[in-house]
mmCIF file of C-alpha atoms in Angstrom:
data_model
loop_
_atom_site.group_PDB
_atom_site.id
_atom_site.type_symbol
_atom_site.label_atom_id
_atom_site.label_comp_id
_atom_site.label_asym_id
_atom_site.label_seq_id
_atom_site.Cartn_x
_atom_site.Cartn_y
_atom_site.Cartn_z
ATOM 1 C CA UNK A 1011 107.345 166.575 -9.512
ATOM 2 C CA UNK A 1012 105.366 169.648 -10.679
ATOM 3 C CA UNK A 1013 103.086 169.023 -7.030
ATOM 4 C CA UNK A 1014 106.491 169.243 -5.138
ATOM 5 C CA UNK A 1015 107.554 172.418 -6.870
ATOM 6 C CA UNK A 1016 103.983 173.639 -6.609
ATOM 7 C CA UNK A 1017 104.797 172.675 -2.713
ATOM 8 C CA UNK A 1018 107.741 174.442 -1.890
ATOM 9 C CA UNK A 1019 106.758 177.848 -3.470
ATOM 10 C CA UNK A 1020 103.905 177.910 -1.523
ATOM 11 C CA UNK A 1021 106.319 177.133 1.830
ATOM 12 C CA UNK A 1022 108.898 180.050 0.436
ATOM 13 C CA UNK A 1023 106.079 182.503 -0.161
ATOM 14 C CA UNK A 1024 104.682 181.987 2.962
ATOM 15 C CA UNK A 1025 107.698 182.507 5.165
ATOM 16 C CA UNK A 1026 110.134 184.512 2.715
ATOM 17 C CA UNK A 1027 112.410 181.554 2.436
ATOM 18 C CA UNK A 1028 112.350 183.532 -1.079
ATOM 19 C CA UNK A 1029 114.818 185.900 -0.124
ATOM 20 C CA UNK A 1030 118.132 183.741 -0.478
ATOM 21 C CA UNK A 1031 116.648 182.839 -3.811
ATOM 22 C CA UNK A 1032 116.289 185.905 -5.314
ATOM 23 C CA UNK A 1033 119.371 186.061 -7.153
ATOM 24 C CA UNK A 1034 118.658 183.074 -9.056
ATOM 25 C CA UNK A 1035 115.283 183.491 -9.842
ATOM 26 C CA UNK A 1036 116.576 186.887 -11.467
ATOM 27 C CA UNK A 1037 119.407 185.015 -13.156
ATOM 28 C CA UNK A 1038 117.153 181.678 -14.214
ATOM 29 C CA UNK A 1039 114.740 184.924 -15.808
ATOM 30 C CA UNK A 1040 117.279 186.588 -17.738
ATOM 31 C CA UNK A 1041 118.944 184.003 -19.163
ATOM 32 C CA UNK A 1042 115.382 183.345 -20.545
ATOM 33 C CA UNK A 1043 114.275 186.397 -21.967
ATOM 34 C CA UNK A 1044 117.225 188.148 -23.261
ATOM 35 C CA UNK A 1045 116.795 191.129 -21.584
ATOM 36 C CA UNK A 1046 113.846 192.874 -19.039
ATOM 37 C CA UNK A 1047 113.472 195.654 -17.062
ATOM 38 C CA UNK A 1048 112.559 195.774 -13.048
ATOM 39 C CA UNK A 1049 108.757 196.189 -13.243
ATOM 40 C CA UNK A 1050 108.734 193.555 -15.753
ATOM 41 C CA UNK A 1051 111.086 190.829 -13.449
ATOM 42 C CA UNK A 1052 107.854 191.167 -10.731
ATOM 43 C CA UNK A 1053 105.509 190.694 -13.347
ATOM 44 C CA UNK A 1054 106.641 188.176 -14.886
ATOM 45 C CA UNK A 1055 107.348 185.727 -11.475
ATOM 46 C CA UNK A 1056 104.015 186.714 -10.283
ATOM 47 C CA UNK A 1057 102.313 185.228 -13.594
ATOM 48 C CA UNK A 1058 104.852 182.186 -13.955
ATOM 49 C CA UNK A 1059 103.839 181.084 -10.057
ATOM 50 C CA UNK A 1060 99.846 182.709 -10.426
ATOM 51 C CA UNK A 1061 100.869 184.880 -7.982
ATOM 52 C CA UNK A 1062 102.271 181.993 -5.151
ATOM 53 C CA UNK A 1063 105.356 184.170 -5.536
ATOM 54 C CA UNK A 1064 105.438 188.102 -5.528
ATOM 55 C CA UNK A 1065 108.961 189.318 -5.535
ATOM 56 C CA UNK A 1066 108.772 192.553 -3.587
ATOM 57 C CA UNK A 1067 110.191 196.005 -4.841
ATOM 58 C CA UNK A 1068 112.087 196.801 -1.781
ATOM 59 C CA UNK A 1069 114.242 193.625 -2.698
ATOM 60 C CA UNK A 1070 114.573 193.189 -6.166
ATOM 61 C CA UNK A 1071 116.301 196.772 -6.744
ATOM 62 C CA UNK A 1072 119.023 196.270 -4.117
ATOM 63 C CA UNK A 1073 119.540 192.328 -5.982
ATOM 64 C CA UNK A 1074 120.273 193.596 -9.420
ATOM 65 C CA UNK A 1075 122.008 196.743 -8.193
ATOM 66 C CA UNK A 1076 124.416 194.247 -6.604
ATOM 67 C CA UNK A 1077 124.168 191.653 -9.621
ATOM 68 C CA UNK A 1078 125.536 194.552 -11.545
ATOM 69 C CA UNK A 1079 128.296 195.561 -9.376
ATOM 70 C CA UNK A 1080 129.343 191.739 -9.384
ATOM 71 C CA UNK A 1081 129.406 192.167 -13.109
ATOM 72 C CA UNK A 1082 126.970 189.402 -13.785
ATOM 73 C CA UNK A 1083 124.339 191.732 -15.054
ATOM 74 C CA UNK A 1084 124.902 194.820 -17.764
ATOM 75 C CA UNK A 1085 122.647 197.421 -18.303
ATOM 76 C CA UNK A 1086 120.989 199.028 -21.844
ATOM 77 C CA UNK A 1087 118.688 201.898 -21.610
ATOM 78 C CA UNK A 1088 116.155 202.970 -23.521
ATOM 79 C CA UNK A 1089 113.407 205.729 -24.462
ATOM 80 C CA UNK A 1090 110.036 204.260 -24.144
ATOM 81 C CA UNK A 1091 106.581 206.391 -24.436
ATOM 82 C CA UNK A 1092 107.577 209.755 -22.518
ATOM 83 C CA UNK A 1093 110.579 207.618 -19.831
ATOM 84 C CA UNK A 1094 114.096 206.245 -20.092
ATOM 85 C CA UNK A 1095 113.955 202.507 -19.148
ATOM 86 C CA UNK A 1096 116.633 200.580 -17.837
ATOM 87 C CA UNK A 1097 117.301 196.789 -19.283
ATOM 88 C CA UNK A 1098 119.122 194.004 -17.573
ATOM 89 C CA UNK A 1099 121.158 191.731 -19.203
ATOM 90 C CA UNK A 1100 122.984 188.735 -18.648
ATOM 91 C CA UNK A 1101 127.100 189.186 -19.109
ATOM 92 C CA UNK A 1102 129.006 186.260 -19.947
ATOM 93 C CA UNK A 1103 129.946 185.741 -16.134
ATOM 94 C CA UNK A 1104 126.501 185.712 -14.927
ATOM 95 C CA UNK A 1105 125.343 183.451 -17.972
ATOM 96 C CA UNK A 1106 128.101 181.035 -16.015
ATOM 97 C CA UNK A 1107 127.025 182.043 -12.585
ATOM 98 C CA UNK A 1108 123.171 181.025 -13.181
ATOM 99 C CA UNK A 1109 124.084 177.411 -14.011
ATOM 100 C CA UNK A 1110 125.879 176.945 -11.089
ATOM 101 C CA UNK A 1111 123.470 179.165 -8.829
ATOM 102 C CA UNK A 1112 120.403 176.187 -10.592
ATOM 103 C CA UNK A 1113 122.203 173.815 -9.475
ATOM 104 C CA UNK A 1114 122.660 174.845 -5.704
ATOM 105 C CA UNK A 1115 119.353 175.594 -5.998
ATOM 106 C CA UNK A 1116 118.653 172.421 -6.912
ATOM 107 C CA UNK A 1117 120.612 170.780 -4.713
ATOM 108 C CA UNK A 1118 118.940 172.827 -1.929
ATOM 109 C CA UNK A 1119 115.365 171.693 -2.889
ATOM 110 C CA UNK A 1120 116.420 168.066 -2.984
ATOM 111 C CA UNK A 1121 118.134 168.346 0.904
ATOM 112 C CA UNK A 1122 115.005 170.134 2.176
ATOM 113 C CA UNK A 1123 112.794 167.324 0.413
ATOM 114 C CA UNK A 1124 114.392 164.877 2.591
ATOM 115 C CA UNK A 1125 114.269 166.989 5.456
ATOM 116 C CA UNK A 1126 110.756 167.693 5.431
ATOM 117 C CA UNK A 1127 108.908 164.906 3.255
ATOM 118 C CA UNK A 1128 111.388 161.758 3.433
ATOM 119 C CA UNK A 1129 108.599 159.679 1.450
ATOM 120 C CA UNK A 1130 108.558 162.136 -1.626
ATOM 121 C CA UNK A 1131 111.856 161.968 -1.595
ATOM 122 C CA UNK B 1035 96.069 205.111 -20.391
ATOM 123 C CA UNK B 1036 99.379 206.691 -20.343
ATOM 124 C CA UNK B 1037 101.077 208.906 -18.357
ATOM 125 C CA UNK B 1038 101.879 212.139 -19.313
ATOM 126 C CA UNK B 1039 105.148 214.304 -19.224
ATOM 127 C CA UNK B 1040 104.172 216.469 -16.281
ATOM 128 C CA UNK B 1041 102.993 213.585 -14.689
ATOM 129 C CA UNK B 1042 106.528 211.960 -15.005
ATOM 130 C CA UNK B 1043 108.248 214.983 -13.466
ATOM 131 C CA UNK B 1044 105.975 214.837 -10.861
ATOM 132 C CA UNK B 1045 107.034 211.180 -10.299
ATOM 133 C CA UNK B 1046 110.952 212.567 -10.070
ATOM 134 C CA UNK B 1047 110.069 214.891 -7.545
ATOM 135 C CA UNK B 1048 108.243 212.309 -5.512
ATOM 136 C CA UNK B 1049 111.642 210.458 -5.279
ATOM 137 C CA UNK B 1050 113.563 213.023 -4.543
ATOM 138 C CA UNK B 1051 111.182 213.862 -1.914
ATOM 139 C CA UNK B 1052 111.662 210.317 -0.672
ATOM 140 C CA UNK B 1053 115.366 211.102 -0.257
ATOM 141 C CA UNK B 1054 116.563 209.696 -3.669
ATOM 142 C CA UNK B 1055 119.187 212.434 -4.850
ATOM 143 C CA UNK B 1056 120.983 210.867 -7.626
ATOM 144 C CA UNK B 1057 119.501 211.002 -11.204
ATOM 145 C CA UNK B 1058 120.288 207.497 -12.342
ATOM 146 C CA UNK B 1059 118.188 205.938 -9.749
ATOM 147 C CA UNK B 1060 115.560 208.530 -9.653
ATOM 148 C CA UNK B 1061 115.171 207.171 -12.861
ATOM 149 C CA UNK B 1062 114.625 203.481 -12.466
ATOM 150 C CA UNK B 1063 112.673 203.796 -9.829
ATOM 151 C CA UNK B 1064 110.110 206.723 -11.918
ATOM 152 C CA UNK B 1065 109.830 203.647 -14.654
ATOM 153 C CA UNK B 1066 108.947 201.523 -11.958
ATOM 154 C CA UNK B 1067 106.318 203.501 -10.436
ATOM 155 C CA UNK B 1068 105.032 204.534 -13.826
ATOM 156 C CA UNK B 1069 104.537 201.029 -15.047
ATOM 157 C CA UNK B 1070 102.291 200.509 -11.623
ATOM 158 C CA UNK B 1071 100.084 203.194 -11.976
ATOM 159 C CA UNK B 1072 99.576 202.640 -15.941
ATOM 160 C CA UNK B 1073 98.737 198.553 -15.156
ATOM 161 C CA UNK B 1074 96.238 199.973 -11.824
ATOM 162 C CA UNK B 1075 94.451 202.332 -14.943
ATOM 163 C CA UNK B 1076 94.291 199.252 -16.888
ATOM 164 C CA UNK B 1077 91.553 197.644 -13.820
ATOM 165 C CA UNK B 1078 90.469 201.105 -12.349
ATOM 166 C CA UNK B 1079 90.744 204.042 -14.335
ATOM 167 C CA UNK B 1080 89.078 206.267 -12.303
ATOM 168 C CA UNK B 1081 91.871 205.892 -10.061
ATOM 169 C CA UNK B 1082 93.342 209.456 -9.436
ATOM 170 C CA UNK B 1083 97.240 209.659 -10.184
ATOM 171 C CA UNK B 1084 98.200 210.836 -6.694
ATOM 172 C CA UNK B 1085 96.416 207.711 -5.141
ATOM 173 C CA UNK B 1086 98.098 204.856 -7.809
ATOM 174 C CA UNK B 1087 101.512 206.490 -7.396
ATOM 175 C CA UNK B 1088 100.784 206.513 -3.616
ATOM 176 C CA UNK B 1089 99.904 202.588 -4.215
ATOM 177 C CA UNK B 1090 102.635 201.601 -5.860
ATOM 178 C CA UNK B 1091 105.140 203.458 -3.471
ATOM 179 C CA UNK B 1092 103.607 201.454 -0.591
ATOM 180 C CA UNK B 1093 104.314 198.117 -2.139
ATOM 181 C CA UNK B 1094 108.692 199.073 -1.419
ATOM 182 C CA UNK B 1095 107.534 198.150 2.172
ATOM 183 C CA UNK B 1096 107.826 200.258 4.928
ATOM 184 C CA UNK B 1097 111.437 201.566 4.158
ATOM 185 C CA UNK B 1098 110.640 202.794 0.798
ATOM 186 C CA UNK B 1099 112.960 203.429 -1.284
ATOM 187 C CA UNK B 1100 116.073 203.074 1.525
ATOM 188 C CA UNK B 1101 117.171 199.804 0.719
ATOM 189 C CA UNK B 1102 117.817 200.978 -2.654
ATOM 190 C CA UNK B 1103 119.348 203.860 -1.839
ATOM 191 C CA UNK B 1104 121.380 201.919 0.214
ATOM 192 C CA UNK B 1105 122.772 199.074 -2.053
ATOM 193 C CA UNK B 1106 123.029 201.289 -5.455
ATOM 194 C CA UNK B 1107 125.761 203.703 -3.334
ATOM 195 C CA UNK B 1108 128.128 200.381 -2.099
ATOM 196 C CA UNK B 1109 127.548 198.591 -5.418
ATOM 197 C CA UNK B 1110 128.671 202.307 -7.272
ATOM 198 C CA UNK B 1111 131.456 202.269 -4.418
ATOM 199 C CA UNK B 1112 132.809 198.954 -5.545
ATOM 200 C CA UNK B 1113 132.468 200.125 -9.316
ATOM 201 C CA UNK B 1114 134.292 202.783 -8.470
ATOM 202 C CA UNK B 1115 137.609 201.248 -6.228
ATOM 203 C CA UNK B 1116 137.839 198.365 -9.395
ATOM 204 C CA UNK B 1117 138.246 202.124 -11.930
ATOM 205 C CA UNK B 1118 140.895 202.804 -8.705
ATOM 206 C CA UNK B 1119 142.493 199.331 -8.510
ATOM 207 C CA UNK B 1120 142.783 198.912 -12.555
ATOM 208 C CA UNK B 1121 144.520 202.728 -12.432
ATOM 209 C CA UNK B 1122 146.899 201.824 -9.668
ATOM 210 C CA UNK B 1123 147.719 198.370 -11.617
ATOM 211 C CA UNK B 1124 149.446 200.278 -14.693
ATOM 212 C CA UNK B 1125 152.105 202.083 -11.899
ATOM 213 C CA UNK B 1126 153.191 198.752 -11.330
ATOM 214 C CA UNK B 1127 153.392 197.690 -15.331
ATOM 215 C CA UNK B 1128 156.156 199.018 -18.223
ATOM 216 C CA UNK B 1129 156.796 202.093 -18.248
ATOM 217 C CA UNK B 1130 154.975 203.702 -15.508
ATOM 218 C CA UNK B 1131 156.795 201.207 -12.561
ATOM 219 C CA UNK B 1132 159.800 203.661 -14.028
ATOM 220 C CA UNK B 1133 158.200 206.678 -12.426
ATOM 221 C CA UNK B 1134 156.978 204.422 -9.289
ATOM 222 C CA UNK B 1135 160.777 203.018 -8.867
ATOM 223 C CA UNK B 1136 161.603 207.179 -9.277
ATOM 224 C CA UNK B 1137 159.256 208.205 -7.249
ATOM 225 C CA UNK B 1138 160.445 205.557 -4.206
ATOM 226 C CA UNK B 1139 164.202 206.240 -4.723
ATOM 227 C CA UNK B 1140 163.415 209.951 -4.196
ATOM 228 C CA UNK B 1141 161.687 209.388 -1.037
ATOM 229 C CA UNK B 1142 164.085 206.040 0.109
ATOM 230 C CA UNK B 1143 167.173 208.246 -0.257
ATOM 231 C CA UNK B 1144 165.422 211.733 1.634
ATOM 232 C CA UNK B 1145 164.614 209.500 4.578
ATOM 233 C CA UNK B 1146 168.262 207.697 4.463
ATOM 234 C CA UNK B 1147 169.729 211.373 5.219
ATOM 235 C CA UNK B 1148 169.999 212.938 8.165
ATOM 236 C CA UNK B 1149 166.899 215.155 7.593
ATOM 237 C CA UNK B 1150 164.469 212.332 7.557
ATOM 238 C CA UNK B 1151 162.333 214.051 10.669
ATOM 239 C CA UNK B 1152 162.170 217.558 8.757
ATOM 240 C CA UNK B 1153 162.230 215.950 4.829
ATOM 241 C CA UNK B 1154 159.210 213.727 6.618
ATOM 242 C CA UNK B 1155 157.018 216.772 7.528
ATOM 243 C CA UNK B 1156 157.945 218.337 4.165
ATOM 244 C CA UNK B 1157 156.981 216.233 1.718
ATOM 245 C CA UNK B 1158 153.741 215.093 4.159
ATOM 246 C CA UNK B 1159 152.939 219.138 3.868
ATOM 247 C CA UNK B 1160 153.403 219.321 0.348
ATOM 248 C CA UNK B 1161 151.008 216.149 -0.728
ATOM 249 C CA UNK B 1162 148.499 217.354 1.795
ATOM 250 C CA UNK B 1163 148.362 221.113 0.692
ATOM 251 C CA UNK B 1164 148.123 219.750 -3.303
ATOM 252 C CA UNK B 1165 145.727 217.140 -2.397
ATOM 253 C CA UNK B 1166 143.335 219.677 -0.216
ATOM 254 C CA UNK B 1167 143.689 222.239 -3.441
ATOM 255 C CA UNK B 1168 142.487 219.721 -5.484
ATOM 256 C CA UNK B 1169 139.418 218.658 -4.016
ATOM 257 C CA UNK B 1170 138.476 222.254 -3.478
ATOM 258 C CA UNK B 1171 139.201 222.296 -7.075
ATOM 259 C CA UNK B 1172 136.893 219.379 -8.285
ATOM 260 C CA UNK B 1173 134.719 220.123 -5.331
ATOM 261 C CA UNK B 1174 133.830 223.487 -7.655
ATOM 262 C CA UNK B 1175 133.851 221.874 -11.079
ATOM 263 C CA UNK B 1176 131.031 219.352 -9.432
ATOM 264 C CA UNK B 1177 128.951 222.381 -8.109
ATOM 265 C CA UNK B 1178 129.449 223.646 -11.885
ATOM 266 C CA UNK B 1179 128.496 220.414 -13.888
ATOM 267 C CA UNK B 1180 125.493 220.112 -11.249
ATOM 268 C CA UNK B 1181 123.760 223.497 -11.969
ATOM 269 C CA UNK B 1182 124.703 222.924 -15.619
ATOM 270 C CA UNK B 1183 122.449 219.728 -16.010
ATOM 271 C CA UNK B 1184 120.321 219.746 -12.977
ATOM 272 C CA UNK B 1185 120.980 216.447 -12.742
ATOM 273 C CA UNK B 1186 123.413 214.513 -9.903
ATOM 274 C CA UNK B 1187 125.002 211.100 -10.518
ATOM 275 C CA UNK B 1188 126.045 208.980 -8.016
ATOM 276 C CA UNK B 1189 129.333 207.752 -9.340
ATOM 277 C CA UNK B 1190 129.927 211.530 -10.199
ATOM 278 C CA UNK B 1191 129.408 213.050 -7.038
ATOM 279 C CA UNK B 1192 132.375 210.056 -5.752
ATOM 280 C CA UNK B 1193 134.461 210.957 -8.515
ATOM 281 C CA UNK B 1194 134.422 214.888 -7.468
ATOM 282 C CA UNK B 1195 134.128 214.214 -4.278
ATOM 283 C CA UNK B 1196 134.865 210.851 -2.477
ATOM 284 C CA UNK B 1197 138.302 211.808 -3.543
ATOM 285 C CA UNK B 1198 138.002 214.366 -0.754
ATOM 286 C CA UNK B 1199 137.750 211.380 1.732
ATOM 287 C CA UNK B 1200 140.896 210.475 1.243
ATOM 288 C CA UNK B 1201 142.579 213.834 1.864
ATOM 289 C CA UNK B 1202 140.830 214.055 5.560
ATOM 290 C CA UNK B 1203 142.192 210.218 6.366
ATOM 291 C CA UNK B 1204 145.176 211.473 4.934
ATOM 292 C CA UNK B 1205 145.658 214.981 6.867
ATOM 293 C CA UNK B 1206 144.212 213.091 10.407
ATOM 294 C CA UNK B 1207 147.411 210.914 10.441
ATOM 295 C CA UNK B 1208 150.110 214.412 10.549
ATOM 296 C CA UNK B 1209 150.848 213.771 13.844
ATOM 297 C CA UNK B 1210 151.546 210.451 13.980
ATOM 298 C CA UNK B 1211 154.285 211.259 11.672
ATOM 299 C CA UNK B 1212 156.198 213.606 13.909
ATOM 300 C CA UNK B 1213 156.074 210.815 16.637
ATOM 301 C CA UNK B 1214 157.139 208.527 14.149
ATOM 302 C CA UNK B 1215 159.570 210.639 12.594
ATOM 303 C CA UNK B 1216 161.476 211.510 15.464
ATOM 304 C CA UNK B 1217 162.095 207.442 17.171
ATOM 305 C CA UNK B 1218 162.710 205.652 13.889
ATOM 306 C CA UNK B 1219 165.561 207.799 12.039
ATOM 307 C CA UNK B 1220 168.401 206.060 11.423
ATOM 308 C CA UNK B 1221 166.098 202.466 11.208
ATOM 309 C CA UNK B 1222 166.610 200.763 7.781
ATOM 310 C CA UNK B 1223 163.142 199.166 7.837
ATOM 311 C CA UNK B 1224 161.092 202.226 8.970
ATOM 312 C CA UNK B 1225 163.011 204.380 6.079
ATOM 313 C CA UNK B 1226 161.827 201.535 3.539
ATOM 314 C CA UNK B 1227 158.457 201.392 5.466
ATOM 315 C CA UNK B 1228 157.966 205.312 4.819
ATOM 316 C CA UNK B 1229 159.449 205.079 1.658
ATOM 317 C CA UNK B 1230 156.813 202.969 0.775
ATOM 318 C CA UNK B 1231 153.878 204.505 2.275
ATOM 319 C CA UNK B 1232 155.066 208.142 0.931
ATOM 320 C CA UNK B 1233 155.054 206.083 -2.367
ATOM 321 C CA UNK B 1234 151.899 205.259 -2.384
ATOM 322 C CA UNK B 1235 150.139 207.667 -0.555
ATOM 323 C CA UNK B 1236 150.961 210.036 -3.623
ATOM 324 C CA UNK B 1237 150.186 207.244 -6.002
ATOM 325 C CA UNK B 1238 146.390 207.245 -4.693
ATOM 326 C CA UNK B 1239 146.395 210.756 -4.498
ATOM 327 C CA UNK B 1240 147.570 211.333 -7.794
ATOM 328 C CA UNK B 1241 144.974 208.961 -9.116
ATOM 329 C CA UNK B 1242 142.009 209.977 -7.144
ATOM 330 C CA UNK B 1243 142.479 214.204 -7.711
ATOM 331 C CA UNK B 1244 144.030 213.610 -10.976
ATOM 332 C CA UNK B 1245 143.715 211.103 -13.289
ATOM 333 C CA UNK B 1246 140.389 209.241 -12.185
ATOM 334 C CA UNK B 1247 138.570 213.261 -12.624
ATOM 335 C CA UNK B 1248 140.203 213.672 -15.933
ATOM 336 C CA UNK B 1249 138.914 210.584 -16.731
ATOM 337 C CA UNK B 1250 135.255 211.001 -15.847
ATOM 338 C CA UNK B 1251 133.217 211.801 -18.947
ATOM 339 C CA UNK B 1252 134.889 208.231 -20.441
ATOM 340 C CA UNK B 1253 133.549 206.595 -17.029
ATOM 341 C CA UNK B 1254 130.703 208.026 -16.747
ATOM 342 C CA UNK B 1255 129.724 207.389 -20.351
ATOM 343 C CA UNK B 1256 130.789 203.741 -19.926
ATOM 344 C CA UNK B 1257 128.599 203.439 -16.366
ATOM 345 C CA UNK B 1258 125.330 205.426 -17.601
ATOM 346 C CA UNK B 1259 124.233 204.522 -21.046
ATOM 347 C CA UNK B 1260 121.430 206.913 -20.240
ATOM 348 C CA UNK B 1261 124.415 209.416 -19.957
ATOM 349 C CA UNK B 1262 124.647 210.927 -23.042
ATOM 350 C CA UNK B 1263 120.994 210.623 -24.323
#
């Protein structure tokens, strides 16, 4: 199992098959830890994946700005050192929204398994 | 190694330089580049500041900060229309849809006379004259607030001024209502149908010079939590 998932990040990193799953990475992340800030989102997917992934600036700020506006995400700020820093949050709709977005995801992994290694799967 | 205050202004001119006007994602994006530079120091420290921030601005890709730009104003645009939507709702609810049902009869029973072509024109003159007064009137108040605070929010700036939007969609369409004025008097359904729109058009007049502007400080409080601080 943990060789196929090892498998298909490598094949999303590669080609930026990433992009669709952005959202739910974000979502999966949150619903995690509470609550984290941009800078720390890239961080913390580049050390879960040892750096297979690297979710790119230019696309994570335009995915929670429009998380937000779906009202799946809420935001805190805060004063930290000499800067105001801006938390994400999980509202109760996008709490909902990430177990269904896991699952398509999911579901997604399992199709392309067939698709492109019918033994595995 | 941290950075230090001037070096953080520095980092909000950068973005405005980069074409990032508004204040609240000036700064998201300052954090961001802050937290780069500060975790480069940790591996090179002798790492000047210009060349880190220079670094970490590279790594948005070749559009730098545009994208964000970009999705921040239509996700603010769609916070925005659901404060308009949620505003227009309560016309329609007890006891507002009394003024609403007012309001139509007023305009239902003008166009059912035999002055609809000149009662038409008049009321279409009177909205458009109040509505252009009013966004040279918040238009002014925005200019104030700005050089008061230095600072520009998105959903402010579409509060004071998107609302002017309206009023140019709004004044564009005069002519059609002469043409339309003129063929359709005496029609039962085009006296309802302009009944209707008059309704409305003052409804989302009303809201968007009046009552969303009046509202702002609660909004804008409720949108920013860095607002206030």
């Amino acid at each position: 199992m943990h060789k196929k998932i090892m498998y298909i990040c490598v094949v999303m990193s590669n080609s930026k098959l990433y992009k669709g799953s952005l959202n739910t990475i974000i979502l999966k992340l949150l619903n995690e830890q509470d609550k984290m800030y941009g800078y720390e989102i890239t961080q913390k997917v580049k050390e879960l994946t040892k750096g297979e992934l690297k979710i790119t600036e230019g696309a994570l700020y335009p995915a929670l700005h429009k998380l937000e506006a779906q009202g799946l995400l809420d935001v805190e700020v805060a004063k930290v050192d000499n800067r105001l820093r801006k938390y994400y949050k999980l509202t109760e709709n996008g709490t909902k929204e990430t177990a269904n977005k896991l699952e398509e995801l999911a579901e997604y992994i399992k199709t392309m398994q067939t698709l492109v290694n019918p033994k595995l799967a | 190694m941290k950075l230090t205050e001037s070096q953080i202004q520095d980092l909000y001119a950068f973005t405005r330089k980069h074409f990032v006007e508004h204040y609240d994602l000036q700064t998201e994006l300052v954090d961001h580049l802050a937290n780069d530079i500060e975790t480069m120091w940790q591996d090179k420290p002798k790492l000047s500041f210009e060349d880190a921030r220079d670094k970490a601005f590279k790594k948005f890709g070749i559009f730098g900060f545009m994208e964000a730009i970009e999705q921040k104003s239509k996700a603010m645009n769609k916070r925005y229309m659901r404060y308009f939507w949620s505003e227009l709702k309560l016309w329609f609810r007890v006891p507002q849809i009394l003024a609403t049902l007012s309001l139509f009869c007023v305009f239902y029973l003008s166009f059912s006379s035999s002055y609809m072509g000149v009662l038409s024109v008049v009321f279409y003159v009177v909205i458009a004259i109040w509505s252009i007064y009013k966004s040279i009137q918040l238009n002014r108040h925005f200019r104030g607030r700005k050089e008061k605070s230095n600072k520009k929010w998105l959903l402010e700036e579409m509060i004071y001024k998107q609302a002017g939007g309206t009023t140019l969609l709004f004044m564009s369409q005069i002519y059609t209502v002469f043409i339309i004025s003129d063929n359709f008097s005496g029609n039962a359904l085009a006296i309802l149908f302009f009944a209707i729109i008059f309704t409305l058009l003052t409804l989302f007049n009303y809201i968007s010079f009046e009552l969303i502007p009046n509202k702002a400080e609660d909004l804008l409080n409720e949108t920013y939590p860095e607002f206030s601080l």
